[in-house]
Amino acid sequence: MSAELRDLALEVAREAAALVRQRREAGVEVAATKSSDVDVVTEADRASETLIVERLLARRPHDGLVGEEGSDRQGTSGVRWVIDPIDGTVNFLYGLPQYAVSIAAETDGEVVAGVVVNAATRVEYAAAKGLGATRDGIPLRVRPPAPLHQRLVLTGFGYDAGLRAVQAAATARLLPRVRDIRRLGSCALDLCHVAEGAADGYVEEGTHLWDYAAGGLVATEAGARFLLLPGAGGRPVLLCAPAHGFDEFCAAVADAGFLAAERE
Ligand code: IPD
């Protein structure tokens, strides 16, 4: 079942990624803003989500779904799709080749299949629960263990200025303790980078289910651990790192001030 859901997600994400690529080539404009002036949505986000919803429901009419651009449908089959039609919308707007279509499938609330397709480069990440993760069909594995000071960490910043101040202060405290920090602009792809060994960890407060549902499964199926903890800015903090170095990464993130202070 999880393999079937993954294969359907990949087929649909591939088509949506082609649409997104065509829209980028045709030129992009901001259609609206959402949570703040810098949280943009383009017509391509909406068109991609519409296409994904239509394709999934044509094949599986009884499924539920939730999407970043507003799709919200109760299903009766026990399967719910979690859709980010363009993760990395700001990169899409500027033409930085780090934006992706992300589709996950949950059964009874658990993610069992996930795909992330980089619309600019066409690289495809896919995973099914218990069946491993792949990049363009080739199995993925996280990086081998490294001491904290040799780890490359990915992070991201939300669209709310107050949350950003908290994130920036914690990032500044983590930076001297690790090899370096990158902010690439797509949570879904960041998680896939942990999965493929292109980074040693990822931390960000305030991401949404559609940002991380598919990439989280790709990462865990490749040997990472994935956890949500209460954040210093009042939103959940997403942590993802290879299982072998996870506890040390969590401790460093906590020391840096990403997490909410524990109550007595
Ligand atoms: C954003 C990206 C970004 C992350 C933000 C997300 P969007 O998603 O994943 O990397 O830092 O928190 O909101 O808006 O491009 O779909």
CSV table of C-alpha atoms and ligand atoms in Angstrom, one decimal:
chain,number,residue,atom,x,y,z
A,1,MET,CA,0.0,0.0,0.0
A,2,SER,CA,2.7,2.5,1.0
A,3,ALA,CA,4.6,1.8,-2.3
A,4,GLU,CA,1.4,2.3,-4.3
A,5,LEU,CA,0.8,5.7,-2.6
A,6,ARG,CA,4.5,6.7,-3.2
A,7,ASP,CA,4.3,5.8,-6.9
A,8,LEU,CA,1.1,7.8,-7.3
A,9,ALA,CA,2.6,10.7,-5.4
A,10,LEU,CA,5.7,10.6,-7.7
A,11,GLU,CA,3.7,10.5,-10.9
A,12,VAL,CA,1.6,13.5,-9.8
A,13,ALA,CA,4.5,15.5,-8.3
A,14,ARG,CA,6.4,15.1,-11.5
A,15,GLU,CA,3.6,16.6,-13.5
A,16,ALA,CA,3.1,19.4,-11.0
A,17,ALA,CA,6.9,20.1,-11.1
A,18,ALA,CA,6.7,20.4,-14.9
A,19,LEU,CA,3.9,22.9,-14.6
A,20,VAL,CA,5.9,24.9,-12.0
A,21,ARG,CA,9.0,24.9,-14.2
A,22,GLN,CA,6.9,26.1,-17.2
A,23,ARG,CA,5.4,28.9,-15.1
A,24,ARG,CA,8.9,30.0,-14.0
A,25,GLU,CA,10.1,30.1,-17.6
A,26,ALA,CA,7.1,32.2,-18.5
A,27,GLY,CA,7.9,34.7,-15.7
A,28,VAL,CA,6.6,34.9,-12.1
A,29,GLU,CA,4.7,37.6,-10.2
A,30,VAL,CA,3.4,37.7,-6.7
A,31,ALA,CA,-0.3,37.0,-6.6
A,32,ALA,CA,-0.9,37.7,-2.9
A,33,THR,CA,0.7,37.7,0.5
A,34,LYS,CA,-0.3,35.5,3.4
A,35,SER,CA,1.0,35.7,7.0
A,36,SER,CA,3.2,38.8,6.3
A,37,ASP,CA,4.4,41.0,3.5
A,38,VAL,CA,7.3,38.6,2.8
A,39,ASP,CA,5.1,35.4,2.8
A,40,VAL,CA,4.2,35.3,-0.9
A,41,VAL,CA,1.9,33.1,-3.0
A,42,THR,CA,2.1,33.0,-6.8
A,43,GLU,CA,-0.4,31.9,-9.4
A,44,ALA,CA,1.9,28.9,-9.9
A,45,ASP,CA,1.4,27.8,-6.2
A,46,ARG,CA,-2.3,27.8,-6.8
A,47,ALA,CA,-2.2,26.1,-10.2
A,48,SER,CA,0.2,23.4,-8.9
A,49,GLU,CA,-2.1,22.7,-5.9
A,50,THR,CA,-5.2,22.5,-8.2
A,51,LEU,CA,-3.5,20.1,-10.5
A,52,ILE,CA,-2.3,17.9,-7.7
A,53,VAL,CA,-5.7,17.7,-6.0
A,54,GLU,CA,-7.5,17.0,-9.3
A,55,ARG,CA,-5.0,14.2,-10.2
A,56,LEU,CA,-5.1,12.5,-6.7
A,57,LEU,CA,-8.9,12.6,-6.4
A,58,ALA,CA,-9.4,11.3,-10.0
A,59,ARG,CA,-7.5,8.2,-8.9
A,60,ARG,CA,-8.5,8.0,-5.3
A,61,PRO,CA,-11.8,9.8,-4.8
A,62,HIS,CA,-12.4,8.8,-1.2
A,63,ASP,CA,-9.1,10.2,0.2
A,64,GLY,CA,-8.8,13.3,2.3
A,65,LEU,CA,-6.3,16.0,1.7
A,66,VAL,CA,-4.7,19.2,3.1
A,67,GLY,CA,-2.6,21.7,1.2
A,68,GLU,CA,-0.7,24.8,1.8
A,69,GLU,CA,-2.9,26.9,-0.5
A,70,GLY,CA,-6.1,26.0,1.3
A,71,SER,CA,-7.2,22.5,0.2
A,72,ASP,CA,-8.9,20.8,3.1
A,73,ARG,CA,-11.0,17.8,2.5
A,74,GLN,CA,-12.2,15.1,4.8
A,75,GLY,CA,-12.0,11.6,3.3
A,76,THR,CA,-13.5,8.2,4.1
A,77,SER,CA,-10.7,5.9,3.0
A,78,GLY,CA,-8.3,6.5,5.9
A,79,VAL,CA,-5.7,8.0,3.5
A,80,ARG,CA,-5.0,11.8,3.7
A,81,TRP,CA,-2.6,13.6,1.3
A,82,VAL,CA,-0.5,16.4,2.5
A,83,ILE,CA,0.5,18.8,-0.2
A,84,ASP,CA,3.0,21.7,-0.6
A,85,PRO,CA,2.5,22.8,-4.3
A,86,ILE,CA,5.8,24.8,-4.1
A,87,ASP,CA,8.0,24.6,-1.1
A,88,GLY,CA,10.6,27.4,-1.5
A,89,THR,CA,8.2,29.9,-3.0
A,90,VAL,CA,10.7,32.8,-2.5
A,91,ASN,CA,13.4,30.9,-4.4
A,92,PHE,CA,10.9,30.2,-7.1
A,93,LEU,CA,10.1,34.0,-7.3
A,94,TYR,CA,13.8,34.9,-7.6
A,95,GLY,CA,14.8,31.9,-9.9
A,96,LEU,CA,17.1,30.2,-7.3
A,97,PRO,CA,16.9,26.5,-8.3
A,98,GLN,CA,15.9,25.3,-4.8
A,99,TYR,CA,12.1,24.9,-4.9
A,100,ALA,CA,10.1,21.7,-4.9
A,101,VAL,CA,6.7,20.0,-5.1
A,102,SER,CA,6.1,18.0,-1.9
A,103,ILE,CA,3.4,15.3,-1.5
A,104,ALA,CA,3.0,12.9,1.4
A,105,ALA,CA,0.3,10.3,2.2
A,106,GLU,CA,-0.8,9.5,5.7
A,107,THR,CA,-2.7,6.5,6.7
A,108,ASP,CA,-4.5,6.9,10.1
A,109,GLY,CA,-2.4,9.9,10.8
A,110,GLU,CA,1.0,8.4,10.1
A,111,VAL,CA,3.1,9.4,7.0
A,112,VAL,CA,3.6,6.3,5.0
A,113,ALA,CA,4.7,7.7,1.6
A,114,GLY,CA,6.4,10.9,0.5
A,115,VAL,CA,8.0,12.5,-2.5
A,116,VAL,CA,9.8,15.8,-3.0
A,117,VAL,CA,10.6,16.8,-6.6
A,118,ASN,CA,12.9,19.8,-7.2
A,119,ALA,CA,11.0,21.6,-10.0
A,120,ALA,CA,14.1,23.4,-11.2
A,121,THR,CA,16.6,20.6,-11.4
A,122,ARG,CA,14.1,17.7,-11.7
A,123,VAL,CA,15.8,15.7,-9.0
A,124,GLU,CA,13.3,13.3,-7.4
A,125,TYR,CA,13.3,12.1,-3.8
A,126,ALA,CA,10.8,9.3,-2.8
A,127,ALA,CA,10.2,7.2,0.2
A,128,ALA,CA,7.7,4.6,1.5
A,129,LYS,CA,7.4,3.5,5.1
A,130,GLY,CA,9.7,0.6,5.8
A,131,LEU,CA,10.9,0.4,2.1
A,132,GLY,CA,13.7,3.0,2.2
A,133,ALA,CA,14.3,6.3,0.4
A,134,THR,CA,15.7,7.1,-3.0
A,135,ARG,CA,17.0,9.9,-5.1
A,136,ASP,CA,16.3,9.4,-8.8
A,137,GLY,CA,15.8,5.7,-7.9
A,138,ILE,CA,19.1,5.3,-6.1
A,139,PRO,CA,18.9,4.3,-2.4
A,140,LEU,CA,19.8,7.1,0.1
A,141,ARG,CA,21.8,7.0,3.3
A,142,VAL,CA,22.6,9.8,5.7
A,143,ARG,CA,26.2,10.9,6.4
A,144,PRO,CA,28.5,8.9,8.7
A,145,PRO,CA,29.0,10.2,12.2
A,146,ALA,CA,31.0,13.4,12.7
A,147,PRO,CA,31.9,15.4,15.8
A,148,LEU,CA,29.6,18.4,16.4
A,149,HIS,CA,32.2,20.9,15.3
A,150,GLN,CA,32.4,19.2,11.9
A,151,ARG,CA,28.7,19.1,11.2
A,152,LEU,CA,27.1,21.3,8.5
A,153,VAL,CA,23.7,22.4,9.7
A,154,LEU,CA,20.7,23.6,7.6
A,155,THR,CA,18.1,26.0,9.0
A,156,GLY,CA,15.4,28.3,7.9
A,157,PHE,CA,13.5,31.4,9.0
A,158,GLY,CA,9.8,32.0,9.2
A,159,TYR,CA,7.9,34.9,7.8
A,160,ASP,CA,7.1,36.6,11.1
A,161,ALA,CA,9.6,39.2,12.2
A,162,GLY,CA,9.3,38.4,15.9
A,163,LEU,CA,9.9,34.7,15.3
A,164,ARG,CA,12.9,35.6,13.1
A,165,ALA,CA,14.5,37.5,15.9
A,166,VAL,CA,14.4,34.5,18.1
A,167,GLN,CA,15.6,32.2,15.3
A,168,ALA,CA,18.5,34.5,14.4
A,169,ALA,CA,19.7,34.7,18.0
A,170,ALA,CA,19.7,30.9,18.4
A,171,THR,CA,21.4,30.5,15.1
A,172,ALA,CA,24.1,32.9,16.1
A,173,ARG,CA,24.8,30.9,19.2
A,174,LEU,CA,24.9,27.6,17.3
A,175,LEU,CA,27.2,28.8,14.5
A,176,PRO,CA,30.5,28.8,16.5
A,177,ARG,CA,29.9,25.2,17.6
A,178,VAL,CA,29.4,23.6,14.2
A,179,ARG,CA,31.2,23.5,10.8
A,180,ASP,CA,28.9,26.0,9.3
A,181,ILE,CA,25.2,26.9,8.7
A,182,ARG,CA,23.2,27.1,5.5
A,183,ARG,CA,19.8,28.6,4.8
A,184,LEU,CA,18.7,27.2,1.4
A,185,GLY,CA,15.0,28.2,1.5
A,186,SER,CA,13.1,24.9,1.2
A,187,CYS,CA,12.3,22.8,4.2
A,188,ALA,CA,11.3,19.8,2.1
A,189,LEU,CA,14.6,19.9,0.2
A,190,ASP,CA,16.6,20.5,3.4
A,191,LEU,CA,15.2,17.3,4.8
A,192,CYS,CA,16.1,15.5,1.6
A,193,HIS,CA,19.7,16.9,1.9
A,194,VAL,CA,20.0,15.4,5.3
A,195,ALA,CA,18.8,12.1,3.8
A,196,GLU,CA,21.3,12.1,1.0
A,197,GLY,CA,24.3,13.1,3.2
A,198,ALA,CA,24.6,16.6,1.9
A,199,ALA,CA,24.1,18.0,5.4
A,200,ASP,CA,24.5,16.8,9.0
A,201,GLY,CA,21.3,18.2,10.4
A,202,TYR,CA,18.4,20.6,10.1
A,203,VAL,CA,16.6,22.8,12.6
A,204,GLU,CA,13.8,25.3,12.2
A,205,GLU,CA,11.0,26.6,14.4
A,206,GLY,CA,7.5,27.2,12.9
A,207,THR,CA,7.5,25.0,9.8
A,208,HIS,CA,4.1,23.5,8.7
A,209,LEU,CA,3.0,19.9,8.2
A,210,TRP,CA,3.1,20.4,4.4
A,211,ASP,CA,6.7,21.6,4.5
A,212,TYR,CA,8.0,18.5,6.3
A,213,ALA,CA,5.6,15.6,5.9
A,214,ALA,CA,7.2,14.1,2.8
A,215,GLY,CA,10.8,15.2,3.4
A,216,GLY,CA,10.6,13.9,7.0
A,217,LEU,CA,9.8,10.4,5.7
A,218,VAL,CA,12.6,10.6,3.1
A,219,ALA,CA,15.0,11.5,5.9
A,220,THR,CA,13.9,8.9,8.4
A,221,GLU,CA,13.9,6.1,5.8
A,222,ALA,CA,17.5,7.1,5.0
A,223,GLY,CA,18.6,6.8,8.6
A,224,ALA,CA,17.7,10.1,10.2
A,225,ARG,CA,15.7,10.9,13.2
A,226,PHE,CA,13.0,13.5,13.2
A,227,LEU,CA,11.4,15.3,16.2
A,228,LEU,CA,9.2,18.2,17.0
A,229,LEU,CA,9.8,20.0,20.3
A,230,PRO,CA,8.3,23.2,21.8
A,231,GLY,CA,10.2,26.2,20.5
A,232,ALA,CA,11.5,29.4,22.1
A,233,GLY,CA,9.3,31.5,19.8
A,234,GLY,CA,6.2,29.6,20.8
A,235,ARG,CA,6.0,27.3,17.7
A,236,PRO,CA,7.2,23.7,17.3
A,237,VAL,CA,10.9,23.3,16.4
A,238,LEU,CA,11.6,20.7,13.8
A,239,LEU,CA,14.9,18.8,14.3
A,240,CYS,CA,16.3,16.2,11.9
A,241,ALA,CA,19.7,14.6,11.9
A,242,PRO,CA,21.3,11.2,11.4
A,243,ALA,CA,20.2,8.9,14.2
A,244,HIS,CA,23.8,8.2,15.3
A,245,GLY,CA,24.4,11.9,16.2
A,246,PHE,CA,20.9,12.9,17.0
A,247,ASP,CA,21.1,13.3,20.8
A,248,GLU,CA,24.2,15.5,20.6
A,249,PHE,CA,22.5,17.6,17.9
A,250,CYS,CA,19.4,18.1,20.1
A,251,ALA,CA,21.6,19.1,23.1
A,252,ALA,CA,23.4,21.7,20.9
A,253,VAL,CA,20.1,23.1,19.6
A,254,ALA,CA,18.8,23.3,23.2
A,255,ASP,CA,22.0,25.0,24.4
A,256,ALA,CA,21.7,27.5,21.6
A,257,GLY,CA,18.3,28.6,22.7
A,258,PHE,CA,16.0,27.2,20.0
A,259,LEU,CA,13.8,25.4,22.4
A,260,ALA,CA,11.3,26.7,25.0
A,261,ALA,CA,12.7,26.8,28.5
A,262,GLU,CA,11.6,23.7,30.5
A,263,ARG,CA,9.1,24.5,33.2
A,264,GLU,CA,10.0,23.5,36.8
B,1,IPD,C1,9.0,27.8,3.5
B,1,IPD,C2,10.3,27.1,3.2
B,1,IPD,C3,11.4,27.7,4.0
B,1,IPD,C4,11.1,27.7,5.4
B,1,IPD,C5,9.8,28.4,5.8
B,1,IPD,C6,8.7,27.7,5.0
B,1,IPD,P1,7.2,28.0,1.5
B,1,IPD,O1,7.9,27.2,2.8
B,1,IPD,O2,10.2,25.7,3.5
B,1,IPD,O3,12.6,27.0,3.8
B,1,IPD,O4,12.2,28.4,6.1
B,1,IPD,O5,9.6,28.2,7.1
B,1,IPD,O6,7.5,28.4,5.2
B,1,IPD,O7,6.5,29.2,2.1
B,1,IPD,O8,8.2,28.3,0.5
B,1,IPD,O9,6.2,26.9,1.0
